[in-house]
């Protein structure tokens, strides 16, 4: 059984108020699909950008990303920033946690990229600490995936 973590960035197609309706529907679908498929993760929105980190069984993550998320016209310029095999999950408690960006994330971009929040600025160097920051936002213990199902 192979588990993976993926981080991708995209640009929202709509702006408020349509964006708000999009988000409500996305989260509704995501919580349902992700919990049924043991997928966990977080989705942040800020300054017109989405950044989402997803973890779970490789086949399920690939199905969700390539068959659904990539084809979704509520966002565009969808780009994988990081894709790695993983042994433990960082977002155990959230089948899909949504949050608007906050000061800590904004400060991360100022410190690392000398600019406002924009996930497309992330680099090989800054991505690991960005993922750590996302995980630390919720102060959870990593957990070991079930390997016998
Ligand atoms: C930024 C963004 C993040 C999304 N995240 C998820 C997710 O984590 N899980 C999910 O099931 N759908 C997610 N979706 C919605 C899917 O793209 C898709 O609309 C949904 O899975 C329904 O697909 P279907 O109509 O092929 O069944 C997301 C969409 C966007 C725009």
Coordinates of C-alpha atoms and ligand atoms in Angstrom, one line a residue:
X1 CA 0.0 0.0 0.0
X2 CA 1.5 3.3 -1.0
X3 CA 0.6 6.6 0.6
X4 CA 1.4 10.0 -0.9
X5 CA 1.3 13.7 -0.1
X6 CA 0.7 16.2 -2.8
X7 CA 0.8 20.0 -2.7
X8 CA -0.6 22.0 -5.6
X9 CA -1.4 25.6 -6.3
X10 CA -4.1 27.1 -8.6
X11 CA -5.9 30.4 -9.3
X12 CA -9.5 30.8 -8.5
X13 CA -11.7 31.5 -11.6
X14 CA -14.3 33.5 -9.7
X15 CA -14.2 36.4 -7.3
X16 CA -16.6 37.1 -4.4
X17 CA -19.6 36.6 -4.2
X18 CA -19.5 33.7 -6.7
X19 CA -16.2 32.4 -5.1
X20 CA -18.0 32.0 -1.8
X21 CA -20.7 29.8 -3.4
X22 CA -17.9 27.8 -5.1
X23 CA -16.1 27.3 -1.8
X24 CA -19.3 26.1 0.0
X25 CA -19.9 23.5 -2.8
X26 CA -16.3 22.4 -3.0
X27 CA -16.1 21.8 0.7
X28 CA -19.4 20.0 0.8
X29 CA -18.1 17.6 -1.9
X30 CA -14.6 17.4 -0.5
X31 CA -15.6 16.4 3.0
X32 CA -17.9 13.7 1.7
X33 CA -15.5 12.3 -1.0
X34 CA -12.4 12.6 1.1
X35 CA -13.8 10.9 4.2
X36 CA -15.2 8.0 2.1
X37 CA -11.7 7.6 0.6
X38 CA -9.6 8.2 3.7
X39 CA -8.1 11.3 2.2
X40 CA -7.0 14.1 4.5
X41 CA -5.7 17.6 3.9
X42 CA -6.0 21.3 4.0
X43 CA -7.1 24.0 1.5
X44 CA -6.1 27.6 1.8
X45 CA -7.4 30.5 -0.2
X46 CA -5.9 34.0 -0.4
X47 CA -5.3 36.8 -2.9
X48 CA -7.0 34.8 -5.7
X49 CA -4.9 31.7 -5.1
X50 CA -5.7 28.2 -3.8
X51 CA -3.1 26.0 -2.2
X52 CA -4.1 22.5 -1.2
X53 CA -2.2 19.7 0.5
X54 CA -3.7 16.2 0.2
X55 CA -2.6 12.9 1.7
X56 CA -3.9 9.4 1.3
X57 CA -3.6 6.2 -0.7
X58 CA -1.8 6.9 -4.0
X59 CA -4.6 5.5 -6.2
X60 CA -7.2 7.7 -4.4
X61 CA -5.1 10.8 -4.5
X62 CA -4.3 10.4 -8.2
X63 CA -8.0 9.7 -9.0
X64 CA -9.1 12.8 -7.1
X65 CA -6.4 15.1 -8.5
X66 CA -6.3 14.0 -12.2
X67 CA -9.9 13.0 -12.7
X68 CA -11.6 15.7 -10.6
X69 CA -9.6 18.6 -9.3
X70 CA -7.5 19.2 -12.5
X71 CA -10.7 19.3 -14.6
X72 CA -12.6 21.6 -12.3
X73 CA -13.3 25.0 -14.0
X74 CA -13.7 26.8 -10.7
X75 CA -9.9 27.2 -10.8
X76 CA -7.2 27.3 -13.4
X77 CA -3.3 27.1 -13.8
X78 CA -3.4 24.0 -11.5
X79 CA 0.2 23.0 -10.9
X80 CA 1.7 20.3 -8.7
X81 CA 4.4 21.8 -6.5
X82 CA 5.3 18.7 -4.5
X83 CA 4.4 15.0 -4.8
X84 CA 6.0 12.5 -2.5
X85 CA 5.5 9.1 -1.0
X86 CA 4.8 9.4 2.8
X87 CA 4.6 7.1 5.7
X88 CA 2.6 9.3 8.0
X89 CA -0.1 11.9 7.7
X90 CA 0.1 15.4 8.9
X91 CA -3.5 16.3 8.7
X92 CA -5.2 13.4 10.4
X93 CA -8.1 15.4 11.8
X94 CA -9.3 17.0 8.6
X95 CA -10.8 15.3 5.6
X96 CA -10.7 18.8 4.2
X97 CA -9.9 21.7 6.4
X98 CA -10.5 25.0 4.7
X99 CA -9.1 28.3 5.9
X100 CA -8.5 31.7 4.4
X101 CA -4.8 32.7 4.7
X102 CA -3.7 34.2 7.9
X103 CA -0.9 36.3 9.2
X104 CA 1.5 33.4 9.7
X105 CA 1.2 32.3 6.1
X106 CA 1.4 35.9 4.9
X107 CA 4.6 36.4 7.0
X108 CA 6.1 33.1 5.6
X109 CA 5.9 34.6 2.0
X110 CA 7.3 37.9 3.1
X111 CA 10.2 36.2 4.8
X112 CA 10.9 33.5 2.2
X113 CA 9.9 35.2 -1.0
X114 CA 9.8 38.9 -0.2
X115 CA 6.2 39.1 -1.5
X116 CA 2.6 38.6 -0.5
X117 CA 1.0 35.2 -0.3
X118 CA 1.3 33.5 -3.7
X119 CA 1.8 29.7 -3.7
X120 CA 3.3 29.8 -7.2
X121 CA 6.4 31.5 -5.6
X122 CA 7.2 28.4 -3.5
X123 CA 10.4 26.6 -4.4
X124 CA 12.1 23.3 -3.7
X125 CA 13.8 25.1 -0.8
X126 CA 10.7 26.7 0.7
X127 CA 8.2 23.9 0.2
X128 CA 9.2 21.6 3.0
X129 CA 9.0 24.4 5.6
X130 CA 5.7 25.6 4.1
X131 CA 4.2 22.1 4.5
X132 CA 5.5 22.1 8.1
X133 CA 3.9 25.4 8.7
X134 CA 0.5 24.1 7.4
X135 CA 0.8 21.1 9.7
X136 CA 1.9 23.2 12.7
X137 CA -1.1 25.5 12.3
X138 CA -3.1 22.7 13.9
X139 CA -0.5 21.3 16.2
X140 CA -1.4 17.6 15.7
X141 CA 0.7 14.6 16.0
X142 CA 1.6 12.9 12.8
X143 CA -0.1 9.5 12.5
X144 CA 0.8 6.2 10.8
X145 CA -1.4 5.2 8.0
X146 CA -3.2 1.8 8.4
X147 CA -1.3 -0.6 6.2
X148 CA -3.5 -3.7 6.5
X149 CA -6.6 -2.5 4.7
Ligands
LIG1 C1 -9.4 24.2 -5.2 C2 -10.3 23.0 -5.2 C3 -10.1 22.0 -4.3 C4 -10.9 20.9 -4.3 N1 -10.7 19.9 -3.4 C5 -11.4 18.8 -3.4 C6 -11.2 17.7 -2.5 O1 -10.3 17.7 -1.6 N2 -12.0 16.6 -2.6 C7 -13.0 16.5 -3.5 O2 -13.7 15.5 -3.5 N3 -13.2 17.5 -4.4 C8 -12.5 18.6 -4.4 N4 -12.7 19.6 -5.3 C9 -13.9 19.4 -6.2 C10 -13.5 18.6 -7.3 O3 -12.7 19.3 -8.3 C11 -14.8 18.1 -8.1 O4 -15.6 19.1 -8.4 C12 -15.6 17.2 -7.2 O5 -14.8 16.1 -6.7 C13 -16.8 16.5 -7.9 O6 -16.3 15.8 -9.0 P1 -17.3 15.0 -9.9 O7 -18.4 15.9 -10.4 O8 -16.4 14.4 -11.0 O9 -17.9 13.9 -9.0 C14 -11.9 20.7 -5.3 C15 -12.1 21.7 -6.2 C16 -11.3 22.9 -6.2 C17 -11.6 24.0 -7.2

